[in-house]
Each structure stands twice: as C-alpha cells, then as structure tokens.
XYZ file of C-alpha atoms in Angstrom:
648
model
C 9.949 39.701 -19.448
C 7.513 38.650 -22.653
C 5.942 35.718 -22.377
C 6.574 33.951 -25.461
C 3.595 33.021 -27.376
C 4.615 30.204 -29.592
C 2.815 26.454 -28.872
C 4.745 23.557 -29.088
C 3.877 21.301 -32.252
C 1.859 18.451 -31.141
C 3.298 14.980 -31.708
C 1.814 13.087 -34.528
C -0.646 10.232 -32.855
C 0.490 6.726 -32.972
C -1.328 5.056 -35.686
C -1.094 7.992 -38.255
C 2.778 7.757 -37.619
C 2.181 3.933 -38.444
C 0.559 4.642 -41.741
C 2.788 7.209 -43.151
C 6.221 4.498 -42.377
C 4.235 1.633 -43.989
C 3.079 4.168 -47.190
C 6.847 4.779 -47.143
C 7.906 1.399 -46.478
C 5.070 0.265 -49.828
C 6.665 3.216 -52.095
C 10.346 2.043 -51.268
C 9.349 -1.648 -52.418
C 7.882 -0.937 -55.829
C 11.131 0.930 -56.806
C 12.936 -1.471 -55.590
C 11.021 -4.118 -57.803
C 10.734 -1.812 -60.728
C 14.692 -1.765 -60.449
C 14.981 -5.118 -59.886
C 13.051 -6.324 -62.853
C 13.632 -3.649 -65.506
C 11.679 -1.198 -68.169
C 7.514 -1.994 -68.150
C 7.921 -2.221 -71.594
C 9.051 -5.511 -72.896
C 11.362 -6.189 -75.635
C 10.517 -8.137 -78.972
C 12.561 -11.236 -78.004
C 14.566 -13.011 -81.396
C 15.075 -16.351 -81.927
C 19.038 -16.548 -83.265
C 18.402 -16.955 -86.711
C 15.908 -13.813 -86.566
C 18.332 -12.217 -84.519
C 21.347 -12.715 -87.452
C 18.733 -11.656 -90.050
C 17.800 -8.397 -88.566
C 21.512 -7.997 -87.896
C 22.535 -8.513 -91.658
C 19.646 -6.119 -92.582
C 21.596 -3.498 -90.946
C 17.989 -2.832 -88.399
C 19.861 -3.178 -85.533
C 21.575 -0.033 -83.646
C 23.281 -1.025 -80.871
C 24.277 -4.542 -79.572
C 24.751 -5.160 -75.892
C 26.314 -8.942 -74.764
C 26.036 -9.852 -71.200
C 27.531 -13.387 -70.200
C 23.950 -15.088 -68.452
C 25.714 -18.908 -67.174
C 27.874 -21.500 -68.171
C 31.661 -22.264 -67.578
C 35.302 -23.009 -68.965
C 33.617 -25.419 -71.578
C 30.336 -23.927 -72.241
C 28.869 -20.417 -72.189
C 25.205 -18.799 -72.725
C 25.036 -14.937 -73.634
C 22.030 -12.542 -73.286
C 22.184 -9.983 -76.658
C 20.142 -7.272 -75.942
C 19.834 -3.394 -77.389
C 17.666 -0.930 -79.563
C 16.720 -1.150 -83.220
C 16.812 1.005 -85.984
C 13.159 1.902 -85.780
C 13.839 2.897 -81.638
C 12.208 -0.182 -80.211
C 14.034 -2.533 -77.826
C 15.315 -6.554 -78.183
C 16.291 -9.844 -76.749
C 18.120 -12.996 -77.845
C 20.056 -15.601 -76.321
C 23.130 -17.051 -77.596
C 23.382 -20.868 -77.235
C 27.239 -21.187 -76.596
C 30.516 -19.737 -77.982
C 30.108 -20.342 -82.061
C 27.261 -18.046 -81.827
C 29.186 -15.599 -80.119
C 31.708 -15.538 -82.538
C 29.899 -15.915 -85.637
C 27.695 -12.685 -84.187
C 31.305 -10.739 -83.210
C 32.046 -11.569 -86.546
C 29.200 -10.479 -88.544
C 29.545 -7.022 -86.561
C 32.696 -6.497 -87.815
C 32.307 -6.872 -91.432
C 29.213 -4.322 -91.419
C 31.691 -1.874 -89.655
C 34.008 -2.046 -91.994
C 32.063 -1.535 -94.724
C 32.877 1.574 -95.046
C 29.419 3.281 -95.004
C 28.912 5.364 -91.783
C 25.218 4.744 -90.743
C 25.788 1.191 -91.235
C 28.144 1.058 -88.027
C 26.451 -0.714 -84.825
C 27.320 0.182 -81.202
C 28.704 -2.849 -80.150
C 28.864 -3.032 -75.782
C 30.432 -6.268 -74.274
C 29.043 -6.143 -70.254
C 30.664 -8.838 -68.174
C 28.235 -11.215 -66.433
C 26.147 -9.460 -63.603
C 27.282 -9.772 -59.849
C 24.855 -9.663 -57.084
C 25.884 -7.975 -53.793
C 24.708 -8.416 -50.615
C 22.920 -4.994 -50.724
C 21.037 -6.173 -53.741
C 19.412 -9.174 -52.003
C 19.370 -8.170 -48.759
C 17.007 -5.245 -49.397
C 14.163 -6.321 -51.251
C 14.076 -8.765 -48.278
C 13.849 -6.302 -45.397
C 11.514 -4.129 -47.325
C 9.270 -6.982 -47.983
C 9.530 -8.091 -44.124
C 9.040 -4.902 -42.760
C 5.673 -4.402 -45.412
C 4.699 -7.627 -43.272
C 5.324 -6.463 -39.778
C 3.075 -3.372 -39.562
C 0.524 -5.166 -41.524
C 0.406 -7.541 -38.502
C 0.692 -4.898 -36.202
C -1.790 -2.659 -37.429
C -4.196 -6.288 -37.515
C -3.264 -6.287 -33.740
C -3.862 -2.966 -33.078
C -7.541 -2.956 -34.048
C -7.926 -6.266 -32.436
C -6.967 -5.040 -29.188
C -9.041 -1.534 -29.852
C -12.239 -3.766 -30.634
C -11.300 -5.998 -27.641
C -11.019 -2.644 -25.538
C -14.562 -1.805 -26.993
C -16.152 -5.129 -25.978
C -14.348 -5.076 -22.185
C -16.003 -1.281 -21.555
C -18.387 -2.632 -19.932
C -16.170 -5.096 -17.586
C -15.366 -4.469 -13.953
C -12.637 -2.361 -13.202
C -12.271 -4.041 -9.813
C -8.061 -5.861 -9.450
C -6.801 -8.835 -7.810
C -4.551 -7.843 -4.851
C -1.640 -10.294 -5.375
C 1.652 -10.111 -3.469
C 0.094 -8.103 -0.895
C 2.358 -7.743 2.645
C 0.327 -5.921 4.526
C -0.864 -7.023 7.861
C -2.460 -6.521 11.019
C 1.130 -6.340 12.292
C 1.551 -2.775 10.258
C -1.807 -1.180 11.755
C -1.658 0.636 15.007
C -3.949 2.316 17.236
C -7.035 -0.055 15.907
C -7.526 -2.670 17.940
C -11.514 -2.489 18.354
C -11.412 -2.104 14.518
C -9.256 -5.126 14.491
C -11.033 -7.081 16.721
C -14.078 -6.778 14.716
C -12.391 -7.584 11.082
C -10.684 -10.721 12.104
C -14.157 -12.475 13.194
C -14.193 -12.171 9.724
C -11.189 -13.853 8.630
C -11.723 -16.390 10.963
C -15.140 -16.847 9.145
C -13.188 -17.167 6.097
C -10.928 -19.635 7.304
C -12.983 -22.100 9.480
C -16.472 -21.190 8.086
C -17.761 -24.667 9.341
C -16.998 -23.158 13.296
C -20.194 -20.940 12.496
C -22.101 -22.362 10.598
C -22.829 -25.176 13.001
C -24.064 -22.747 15.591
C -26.522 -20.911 12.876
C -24.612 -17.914 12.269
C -24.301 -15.655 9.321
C -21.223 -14.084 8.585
C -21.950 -10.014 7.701
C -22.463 -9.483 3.826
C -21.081 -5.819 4.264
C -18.975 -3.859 6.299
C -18.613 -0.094 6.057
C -15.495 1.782 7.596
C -16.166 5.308 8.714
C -14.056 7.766 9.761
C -12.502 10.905 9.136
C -9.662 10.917 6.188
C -6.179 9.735 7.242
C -7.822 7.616 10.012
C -6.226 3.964 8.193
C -9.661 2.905 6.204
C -7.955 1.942 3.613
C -4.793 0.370 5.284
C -6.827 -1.823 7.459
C -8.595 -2.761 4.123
C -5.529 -3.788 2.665
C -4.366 -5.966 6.144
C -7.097 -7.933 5.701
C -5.687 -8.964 2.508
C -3.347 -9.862 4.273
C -4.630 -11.749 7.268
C -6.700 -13.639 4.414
C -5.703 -16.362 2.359
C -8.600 -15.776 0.122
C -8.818 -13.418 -2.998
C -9.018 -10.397 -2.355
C -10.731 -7.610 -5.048
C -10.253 -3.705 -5.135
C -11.942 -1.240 -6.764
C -13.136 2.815 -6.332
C -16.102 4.327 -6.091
C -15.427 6.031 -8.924
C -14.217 3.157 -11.865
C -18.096 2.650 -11.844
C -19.231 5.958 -13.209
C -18.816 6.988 -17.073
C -20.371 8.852 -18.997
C -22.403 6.578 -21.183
C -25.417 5.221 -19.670
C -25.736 1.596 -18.416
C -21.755 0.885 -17.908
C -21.767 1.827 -14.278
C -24.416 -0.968 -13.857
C -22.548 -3.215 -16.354
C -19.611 -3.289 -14.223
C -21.201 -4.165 -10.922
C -22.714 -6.882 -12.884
C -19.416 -8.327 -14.374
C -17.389 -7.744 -10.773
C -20.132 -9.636 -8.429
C -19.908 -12.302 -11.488
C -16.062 -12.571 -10.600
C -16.142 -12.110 -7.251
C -18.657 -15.099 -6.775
C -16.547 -17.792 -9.563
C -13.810 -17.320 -6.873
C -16.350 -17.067 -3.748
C -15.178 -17.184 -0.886
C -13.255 -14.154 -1.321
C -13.443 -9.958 -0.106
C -13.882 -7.086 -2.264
C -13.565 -4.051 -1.110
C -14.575 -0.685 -2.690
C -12.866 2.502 -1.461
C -15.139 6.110 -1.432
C -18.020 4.396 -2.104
C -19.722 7.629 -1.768
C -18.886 8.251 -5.129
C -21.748 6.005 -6.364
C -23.910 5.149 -3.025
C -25.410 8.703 -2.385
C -28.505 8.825 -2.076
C -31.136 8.962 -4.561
C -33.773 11.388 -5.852
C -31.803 14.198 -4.623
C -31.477 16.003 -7.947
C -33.103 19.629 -8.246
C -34.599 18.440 -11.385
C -35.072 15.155 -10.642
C -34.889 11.591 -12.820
C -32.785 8.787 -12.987
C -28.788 9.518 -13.739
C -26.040 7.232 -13.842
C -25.225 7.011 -10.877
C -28.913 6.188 -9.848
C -28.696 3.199 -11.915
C -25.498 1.655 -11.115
C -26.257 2.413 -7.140
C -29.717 0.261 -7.897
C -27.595 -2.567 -9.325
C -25.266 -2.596 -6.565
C -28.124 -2.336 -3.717
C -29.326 -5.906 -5.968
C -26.161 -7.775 -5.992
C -25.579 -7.616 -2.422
C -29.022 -8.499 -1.549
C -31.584 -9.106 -3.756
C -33.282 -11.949 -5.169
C -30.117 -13.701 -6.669
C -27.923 -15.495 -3.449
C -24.792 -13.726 -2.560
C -22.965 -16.636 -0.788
C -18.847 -15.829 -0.155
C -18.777 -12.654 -1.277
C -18.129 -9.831 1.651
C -18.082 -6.797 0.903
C -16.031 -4.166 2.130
C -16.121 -0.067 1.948
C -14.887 2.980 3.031
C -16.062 5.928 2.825
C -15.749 9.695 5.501
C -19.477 11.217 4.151
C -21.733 7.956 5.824
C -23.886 10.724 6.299
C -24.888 10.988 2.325
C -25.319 7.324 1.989
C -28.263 5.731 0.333
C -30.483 4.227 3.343
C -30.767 1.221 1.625
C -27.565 0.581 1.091
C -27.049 0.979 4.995
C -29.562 -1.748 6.083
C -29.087 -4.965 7.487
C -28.231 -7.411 5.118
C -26.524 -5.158 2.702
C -23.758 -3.226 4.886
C -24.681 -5.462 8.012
C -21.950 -3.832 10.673
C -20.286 -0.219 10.565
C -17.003 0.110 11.823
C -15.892 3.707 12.907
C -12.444 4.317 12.132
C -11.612 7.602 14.639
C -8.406 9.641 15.502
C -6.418 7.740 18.066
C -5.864 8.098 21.362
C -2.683 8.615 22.989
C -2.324 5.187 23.516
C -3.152 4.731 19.490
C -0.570 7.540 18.657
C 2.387 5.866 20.875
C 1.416 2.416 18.841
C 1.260 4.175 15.422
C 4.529 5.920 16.285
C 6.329 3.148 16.648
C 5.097 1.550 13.398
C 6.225 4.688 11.546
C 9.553 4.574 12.761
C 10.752 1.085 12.329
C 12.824 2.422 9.560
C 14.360 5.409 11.079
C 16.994 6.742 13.572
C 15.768 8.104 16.438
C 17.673 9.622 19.823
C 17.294 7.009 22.538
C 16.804 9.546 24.550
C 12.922 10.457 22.968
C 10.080 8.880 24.005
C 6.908 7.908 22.150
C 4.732 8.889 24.870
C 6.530 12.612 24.633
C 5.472 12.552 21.120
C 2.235 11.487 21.569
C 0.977 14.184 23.689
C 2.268 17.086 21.793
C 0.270 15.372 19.060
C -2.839 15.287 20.119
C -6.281 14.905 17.075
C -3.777 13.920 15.024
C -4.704 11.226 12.669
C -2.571 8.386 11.423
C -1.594 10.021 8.133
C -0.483 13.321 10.057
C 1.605 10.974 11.775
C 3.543 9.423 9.576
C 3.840 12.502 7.537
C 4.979 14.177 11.328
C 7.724 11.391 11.315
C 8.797 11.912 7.665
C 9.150 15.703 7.953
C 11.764 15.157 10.982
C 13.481 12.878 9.353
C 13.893 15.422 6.200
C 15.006 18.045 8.567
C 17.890 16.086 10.185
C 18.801 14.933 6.792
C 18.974 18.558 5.961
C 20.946 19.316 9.020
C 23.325 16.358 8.185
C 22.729 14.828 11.358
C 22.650 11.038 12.012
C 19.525 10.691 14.345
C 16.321 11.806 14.435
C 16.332 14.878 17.979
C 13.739 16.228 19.184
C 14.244 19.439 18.248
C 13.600 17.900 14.425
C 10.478 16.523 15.827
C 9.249 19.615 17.469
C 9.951 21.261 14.474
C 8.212 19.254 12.113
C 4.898 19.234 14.633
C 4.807 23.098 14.123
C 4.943 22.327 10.291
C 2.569 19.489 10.327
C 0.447 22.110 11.897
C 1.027 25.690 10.699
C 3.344 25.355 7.693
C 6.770 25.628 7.504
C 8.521 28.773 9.378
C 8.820 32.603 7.804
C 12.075 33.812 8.704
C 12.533 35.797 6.258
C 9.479 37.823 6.596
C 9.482 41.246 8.073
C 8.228 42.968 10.789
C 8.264 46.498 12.234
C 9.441 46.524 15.668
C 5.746 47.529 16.760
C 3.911 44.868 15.037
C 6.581 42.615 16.889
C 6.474 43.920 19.759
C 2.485 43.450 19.096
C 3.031 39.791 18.219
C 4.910 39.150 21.164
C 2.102 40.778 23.992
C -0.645 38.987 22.019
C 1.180 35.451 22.548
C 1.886 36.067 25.983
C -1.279 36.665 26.837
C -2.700 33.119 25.556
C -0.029 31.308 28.134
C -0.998 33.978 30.660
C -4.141 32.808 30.658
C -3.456 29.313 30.212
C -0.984 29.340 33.313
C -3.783 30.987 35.884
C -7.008 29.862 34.791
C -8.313 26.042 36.732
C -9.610 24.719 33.698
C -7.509 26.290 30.762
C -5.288 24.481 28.344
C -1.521 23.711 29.395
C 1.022 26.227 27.433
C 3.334 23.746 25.649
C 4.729 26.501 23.541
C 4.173 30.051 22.292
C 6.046 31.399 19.548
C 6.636 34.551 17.407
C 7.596 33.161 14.634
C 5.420 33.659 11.542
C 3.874 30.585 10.155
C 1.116 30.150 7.375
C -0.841 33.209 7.943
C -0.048 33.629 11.427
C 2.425 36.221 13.162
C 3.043 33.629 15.880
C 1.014 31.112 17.724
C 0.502 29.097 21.032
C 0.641 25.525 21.528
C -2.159 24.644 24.385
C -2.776 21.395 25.358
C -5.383 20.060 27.418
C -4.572 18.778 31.292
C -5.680 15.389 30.729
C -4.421 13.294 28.521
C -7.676 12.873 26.230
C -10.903 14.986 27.113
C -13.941 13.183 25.524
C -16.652 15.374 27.184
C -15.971 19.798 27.585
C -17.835 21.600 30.482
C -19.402 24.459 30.499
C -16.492 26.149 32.847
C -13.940 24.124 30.543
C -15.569 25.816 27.293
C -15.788 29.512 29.120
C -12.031 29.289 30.253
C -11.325 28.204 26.460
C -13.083 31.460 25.087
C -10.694 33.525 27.611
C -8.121 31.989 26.102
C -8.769 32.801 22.626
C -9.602 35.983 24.126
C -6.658 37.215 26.254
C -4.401 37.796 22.781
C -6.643 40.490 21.876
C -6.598 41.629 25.797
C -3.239 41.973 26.130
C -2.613 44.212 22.979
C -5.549 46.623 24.610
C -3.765 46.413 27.782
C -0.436 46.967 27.069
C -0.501 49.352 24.141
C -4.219 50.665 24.802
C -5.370 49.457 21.334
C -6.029 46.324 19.083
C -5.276 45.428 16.009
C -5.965 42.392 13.317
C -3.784 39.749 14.661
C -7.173 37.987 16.727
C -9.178 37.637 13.654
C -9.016 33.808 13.750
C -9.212 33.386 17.913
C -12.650 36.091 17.373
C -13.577 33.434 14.957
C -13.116 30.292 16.864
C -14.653 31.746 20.443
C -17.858 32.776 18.410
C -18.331 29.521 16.954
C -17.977 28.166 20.442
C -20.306 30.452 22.123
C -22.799 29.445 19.259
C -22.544 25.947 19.646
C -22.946 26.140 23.686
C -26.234 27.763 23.151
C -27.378 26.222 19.590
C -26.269 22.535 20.511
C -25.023 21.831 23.751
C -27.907 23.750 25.752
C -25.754 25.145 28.104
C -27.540 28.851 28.337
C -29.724 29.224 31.810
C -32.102 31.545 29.909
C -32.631 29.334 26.424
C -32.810 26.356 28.184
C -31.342 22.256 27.641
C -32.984 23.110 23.700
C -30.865 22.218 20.487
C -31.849 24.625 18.066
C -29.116 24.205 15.467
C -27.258 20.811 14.380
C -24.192 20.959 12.672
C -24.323 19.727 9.091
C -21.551 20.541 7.653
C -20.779 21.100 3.947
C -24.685 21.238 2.575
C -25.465 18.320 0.620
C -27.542 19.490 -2.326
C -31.360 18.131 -2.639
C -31.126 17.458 0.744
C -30.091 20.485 2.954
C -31.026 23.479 0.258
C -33.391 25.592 1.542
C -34.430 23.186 4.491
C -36.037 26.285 7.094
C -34.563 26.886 10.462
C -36.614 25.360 13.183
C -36.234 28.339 15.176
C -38.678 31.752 14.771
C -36.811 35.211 14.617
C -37.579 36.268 18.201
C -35.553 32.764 19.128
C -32.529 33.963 16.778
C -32.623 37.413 18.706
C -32.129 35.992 22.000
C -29.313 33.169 21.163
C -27.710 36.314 19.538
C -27.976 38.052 22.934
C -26.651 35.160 24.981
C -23.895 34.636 22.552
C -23.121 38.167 23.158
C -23.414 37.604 26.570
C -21.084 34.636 27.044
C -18.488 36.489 24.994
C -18.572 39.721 27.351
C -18.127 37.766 30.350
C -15.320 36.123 28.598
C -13.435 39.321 27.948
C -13.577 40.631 30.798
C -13.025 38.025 32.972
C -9.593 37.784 30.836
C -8.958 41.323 31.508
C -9.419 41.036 35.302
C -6.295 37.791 34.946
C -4.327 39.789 32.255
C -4.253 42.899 34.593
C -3.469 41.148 37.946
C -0.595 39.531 36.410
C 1.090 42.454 34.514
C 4.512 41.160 35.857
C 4.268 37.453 34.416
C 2.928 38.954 30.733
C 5.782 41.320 30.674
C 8.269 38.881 31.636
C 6.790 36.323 28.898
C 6.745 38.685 26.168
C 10.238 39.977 27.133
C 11.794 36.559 26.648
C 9.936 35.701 23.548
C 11.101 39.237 21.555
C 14.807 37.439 22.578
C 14.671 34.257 21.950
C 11.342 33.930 19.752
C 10.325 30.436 21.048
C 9.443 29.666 24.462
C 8.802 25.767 25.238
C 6.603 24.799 28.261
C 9.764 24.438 29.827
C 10.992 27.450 29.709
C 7.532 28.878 31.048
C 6.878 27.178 33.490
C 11.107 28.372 34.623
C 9.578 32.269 33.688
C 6.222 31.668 35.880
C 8.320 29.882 39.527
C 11.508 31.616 39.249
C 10.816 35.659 37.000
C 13.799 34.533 34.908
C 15.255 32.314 31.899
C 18.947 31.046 32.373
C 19.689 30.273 28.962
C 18.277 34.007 27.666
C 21.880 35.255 28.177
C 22.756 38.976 28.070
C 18.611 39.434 27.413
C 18.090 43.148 25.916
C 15.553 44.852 27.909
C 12.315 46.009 26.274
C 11.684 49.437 26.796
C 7.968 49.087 28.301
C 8.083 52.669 29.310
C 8.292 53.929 26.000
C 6.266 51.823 24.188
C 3.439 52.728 26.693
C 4.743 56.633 26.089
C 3.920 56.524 22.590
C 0.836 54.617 22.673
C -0.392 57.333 25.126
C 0.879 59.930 23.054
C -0.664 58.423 19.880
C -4.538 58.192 21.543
C-alpha cells in the first residue's frame, strides 16, 4: 500500500485569523459608507433662482426630482442631475409652486422644437429606508468595535502572561475528598502524618511543652507505593490550605525563573501560613549539585539553592510544612536532607499481606465481587505487589467479567487478571510445534518439581503453558510464609535449583536444551553474585561486601568510580559464582531424576489442560491423577525419547 505523502494544511493561528476578519470587517464598512453617502465628488449646489437661470439657458441635461419631506399641505423636493458641460448639481425646491413652475419651464424648452434643447426629465418618488439599510452599517460598525476590544484584551492578557512567568506554579487544592479513610496498608505512615495535623489543629498542645513541629517531610518509596495519595489525605485530614506543585513547574529554560518561582510560592504559602505544600518528584530539582562533567552553575543549581533558603535560611519559615515525594532519595542534595530542612523521612514500602487485604478492600468498594472470594486469598497470590498494581489487578477483573457478561467479579477473572498484571495478557493464538510444546511443558514441570520436594523452595501456586509476554509458559511460586523479610543461604541455594530445574528437565527428558531458560540463567546468576558480592555468604571469600548495588548510574557521581576489588579478587568471586551454580544444577538433577514419575505426570496434564493451579498439583503429587482431565490423551514419552536418541 503507498503511503500517501501529502501534509495536512496547518490551521491559520488565532490572532492572524483575527486580523484578516477585522481587515474584512474595516473594508465592508467603507463601502458601506461610500454607498451610504454618495459620489466623493460634490455637486455645485443652486440656489432656486440660479437653478431656473441655468435651466432657461438650456445648461442643464438632465433633471432628477426626488420628494425630500413634507405632507398633504406642504412639500420640499431635492432637484438634482448633470449639466451641459458634464459636471453634477443640487437644488432644493421650497414647496409645490416651485415644482410646478420648474415642470413647467421643462416643458416649454421641450417643445420647442429644437432637438438638443430637450432635457431628461426623471421624477424618483421619495426614498424608503429598509431595515437592511440601517441595520447594517450598525452591525458592521459594532463588530469593527468588538475585535478592537478583543484584540486590546488579548495583548493585555499576553503582557499579563509575560509579567506572571516568573510566578509559582504551585495550586490550591480545593474540594479535595480524600482521606485517611481511602489509604490502606499505611498505618505507620499514617501514624506519623497525623502528629502533624494535629499540630495544625491544636498547635498551642505543643508549643507549651517546647516542641517544634517538622519543617519537612520526605516520602520515599518505590513508585505505586501511595506517596502521592497519602499527600493528598492529608489535604484532607487538614482544614488548612493546602498547595501542590511538581518538581518539574520549577525548571525552564530561561535562567533565574526556577528561583523566581520558589520565591513567589514560599511568599504565598506564608500570607496563608499555617498551611502544607507539598511538591511531588522533587528529584526533578533537588539533585545534587556539582555533579556536572563540565561543571558550573545550571538552572537547576540555582533554583535548588533558593529552595534549600526558603525552608531554612536566614528569613523565618513559621507555618509553612513542607511536603515531598520523591523514589531516587538516593540522588538528593545532602543539604536538602538535613535536619531542619526535610526534618523526618517517611518510607512508603510495598505492603504486607495484611496491607494488601486492607488496600483490597478499598479498591473494591465499588465493585461486585463473589461472596464466596476472600481478600486474604487475594492477597497471597499477590505478593510485592504495590498499591497501584492493585488497583489496576482489581480493574482488569472487573474488565474481564464485563467482557464475559457476567454480573460478579469470580475468581477465575481475578486469577486471570494476576497473570496479566504480571506477564501480559495471554497468546492463544500463537503457535507452537508440538516439540517446542512438548518442550514448554517438561521445562514448567520441572520448576513445581522442584518446588514440591525441595525443604526450603517456593510453593507451586500455578504453572502454565500458555504463552505470555515473551514467555512460552511460566510458574507461579510463592514463598511458605506469608512474608519473608530475611533469605538464607539454604533458602537462596534451593531458589537457584529452582530457576534451574526448567533447563534440567529439558536435558533430562529429551537429552538436550534449548533457549526457553534464558531469563531463569539470568536471574540465578544475579543471585549467586549477590550471595558472594553482598551478602558474604561464600566460606572461601569470607563475611566481605565487595560490590553494592547502585542501580541505574547517576552521572557525576557513579562514572568511572573504580571497583574496590583487585583482579585476582574478581577471579575468585567468578569461581565461587561458578561454584554455587554447579552445585545448584546438579543437585536439581539428582531431584529431577528421582522423581521421573511426578515430572511426567505434571507435564502430561499440563499439554491437556494447559493450566495447572496449586490445586490441581498438589491432587497430581498425593493421588498420580487429575479428575477433571477427562478422557486425558496420553503423551507418547517413548517416542519422544526415540527421536531425541535418534537425533544425538
């Protein structure tokens, strides 16, 4: 198909549209006036007896009587027309004797009986104005006005958008609904927030014991965490004003605005003290300074240096707390962190399972849900899940029973939508050889192989062959407790067999491997590194961190800092990683191979029915078969392994 070439015409800005309707509107009125009022060229105006003396000197042409006022018993006439010599004229008749001693006269020179002394003689009855006539040199003449005045206004409000550059961007929350009542899973962070608004509301409770309220308090934590929803309960909880801005309104591109507006928002925020304001990413313009390659002062320098002033310098900064958020605390100027600036830090961190269950319920006040389901179920399928993922989890169920036309939330809608939270929406349609699913199917089933007989291995919850994102299939494992703040060294081995045993089984079964553990070879590596780099967990490297984990590198700071470590150090953490991952293989070969039986079974149920829940495992594992796998086509093992022998 050709791709067609042509660009759309660009609309024709604003004010140039403006000026070419009032050019229009200026051109329309002159004609109108120049019809109105007649010829430029004025007559030679007669007196009546000039008038009857140019008339009996045969030097008129033409005569032309128009009727001007008067009634039944008096009448005025306009006489108007050309003379001999091509030039025009006026007179005025003074009442009906005139009239008829002119009519007269006109006569007896056209009967004369000489041709060129005949005159063109034109009675017009008296002019009548229609509406038309004085309606439109009126709208002209208003409109002419209107975008005079609004082009005045226009530049008025462009010079007054000129002289407010410089003004804070910062709004007034008004009408705000949000309370403490809508955040869930926060109650340390809440705890710490309302001393706050209590400080706000009985200040004189303090005060009398010699306390000082904090000037700033930052909220940390990982995006989708609530930062900016518990910002916006306090507004809520308080009855005082309440100011919001970003990080980024303070940065432009001319220099001195970003300062500028810090100035003209603290100015605000202290005529209405006692009152919050609260800036959101304030990473955009609190990094820290000096960490330019080619160093100097930018922008952002500046208005950082006004900010670090206003909250504490030598001006007083009474009534005005500050509030931030921001998930890089780590790039923060250090003195913007110090006490009396951002006084407390407040880390905002994925919830528990208690926090999930809470945050659950606030998400589905509004929706249908079985009776049946329980929060708690939810919770633990769910779990590093942030608040964000779970109201998005929540939404996506509800789309796919609206989809389904159903008129409650199951939970086959909300296992569903966990595996799309997670991994993307399912492939169906894409297609597989019968080897590569046969493949998918043995890798799979050895990750819940291996997560059924190993002590401190993840619970299976669910292994699937469906394709999802980038992945042929995947396995839902779970920790055994409920939340695991601190990993073992056993824990962290068993968790590398696990990632492991996918890649095991394929070898086992079909005595070869393929691509399909890219990503598990990927996440046990990084493991093994960290156990040796960070955790100090290798017997031969000893309780040393030799590696911290930074992150994305933050420029000025992190480029080209040199590895505490020499080279002979780097050779032996790669040998233990090494190490750690060989024991890790074959300890998973030693579980894959003595339960052969349980693998098969697994992977013979999930080529049937695709999606095995922990259920249905566990059912597989205690009694070899699956009840609702009806009329389940066996998998010819025997010739699979027949051609992989034949093809080595």
């Amino acid at each position: 198909m050709a791709e067609n070439n042509t660009q759309p015409k660009k609309p024709i800005p604003t004010n140039r549209a403006s000026h070419f309707v009032m050019i229009g509107l200026l051109l329309l009125l002159g004609i109108a006036i120049f019809l109105s009022f007649g010829n430029l060229n004025s007559p030679k105006e007669f007196r009546n007896d000039e008038f009857e003396q140019q008339l009996s000197a045969n030097l008129i042409a033409t005569i032309k009587i128009t009727p001007i006022a008067g009634d039944a018993n008096y009448r005025a006439y306009k006489v108007s027309g050309e003379l001999r010599d091509g030039s025009n004229y006026i007179s005025y008749l003074a009442n009906d004797s005139d009239y008829n001693n002119i009519v007269e006269t006109i006569r007896i020179v056209n009967t004369d009986g000489i041709p060129t002394n005949n005159i063109t003689y034109t009675f017009v009855p008296a002019q009548s104005y229609s509406f038309i006539n004085i309606l439109l040199p009126i709208v002209l003449v208003g409109g002419v006005i209107f975008f005079l005045v609004y082009m005045t206004k226009g530049n008025s409000n462009a010079n007054k958008q000129a002289f407010d550059f410089g003004k804070s961007r910062a709004r007034l929350s008004r009408g705000q609904k949000t309370t403490f009542n809508d955040v869930a899973g926060a109650d340390e962070e809440k705890a710490e927030l309302q001393e706050i608004i209590d400080f706000l509301k009985n200040p004189k409770k303090y005060m009398e014991l010699g306390a000082r309220i904090p000037k700033g308090v930052l909220l940390v934590g990982p995006p989708g965490t609530g930062k900016t929803l518990i910002a916006r309960a306090v507004a809520g909880e308080a009855n005082v004003p309440f100011y919001f801005v970003s990080g980024s309104d303070f940065l432009e591109m001319f220099v001195g605005v970003g300062a500028s507006r810090v100035r003209d928002m603290f100015k605000t925020a202290k005529q209405n003290a006692p009152c919050i304001l609260f800036i959101d990413e304030i990473d955009a313009v609190g990094r820290q300074r000096g960490t330019g390659l080619g160093g100097g002062h930018d922008e952002r320098e500046q208005t950082l240096n006004q900010l670090l002033v206003e909250m504490d310098g030598f001006g007083h900064n009474s009534g005005v707390i500050v509030l931030a958020a921001t998930n890089r605390v780590d790039i923060l100027d250090p003195a913007l962190m110090r006490p009396g600036r951002f006084d407390r830090q407040i880390y905002v961190g994925t919830p528990d399972i208690k926090g999930r269950v809470e945050i659950l319920k606030v998400h589905s006040r509004k929706k249908k849900i079985n009776p049946v389901i329980t929060f708690e179920e939810i919770a633990r399928r769910t779990p590093g899940f942030t608040g964000a993922d779970l109201e998005n989890l929540m939404n996506e169920a509800a789309l796919l029973a609206a989809r389904e036309n159903k008129t409650q939330i199951e939970m086959a809608h909300i296992d569903e939508a966990v595996d799309r939270v997670m991994m993307g929406p399912a492939k169906r349609s894409k297609v597989f050889s019968k080897r590569e699913r046969e493949t998918i199917a043995y890798h799979e089933a050895g990750h819940a192989v291996i997560g059924i007989k190993l002590k401190n291995a993840s619970i299976v919850h669910k292994v699937t062959i469906i394709p999802r994102g980038q992945a042929g299939g995947y396995n839902l494992m779970l920790p055994k407790e409920e939340e695991a703040f601190l990993s073992t060294k056993p824990g962290l081995m068993d968790m590398i067999t696990g990632l492991l045993a996918g890649r095991v089984a394929e070898e086992h079964v079909f005595n070869e491997i393929s691509t399909g553990a890219h990503n598990d070879l990927q996440r046990a590596t990084a493991i093994a590194r960290a156990m040796i780099t960070e955790y100090g967990m290798s017997e031969h490297m000893g309780p040393i961190s030799y590696e911290r984990n930074t992150g994305t590198v933050f420029l000025g700071r992190d480029y080209g800092k040199d590895k505490n470590f020499s080279e002979a150090i780097a050779t032996e953490i790669d040998k233990e990683i090494r190490a750690i991952i060989h024991t890790c293989y074959e300890k998973a070969k030693e579980v894959i191979a003595a339960h052969d039986p349980l693998l098969r079974q697994i992977a013979r149920y999930l080529l049937e029915v695709e999606t095995l829940t922990k259920e249905d495992i566990d059912e597989i594992t205690d009694t070899g078969a699956l009840k609702r796998a009806d009329e389940l086509k066996e998998v010819p093992i025997g010739d699979i392994q027949k051609e992989s022998n034949q093809a080595n």
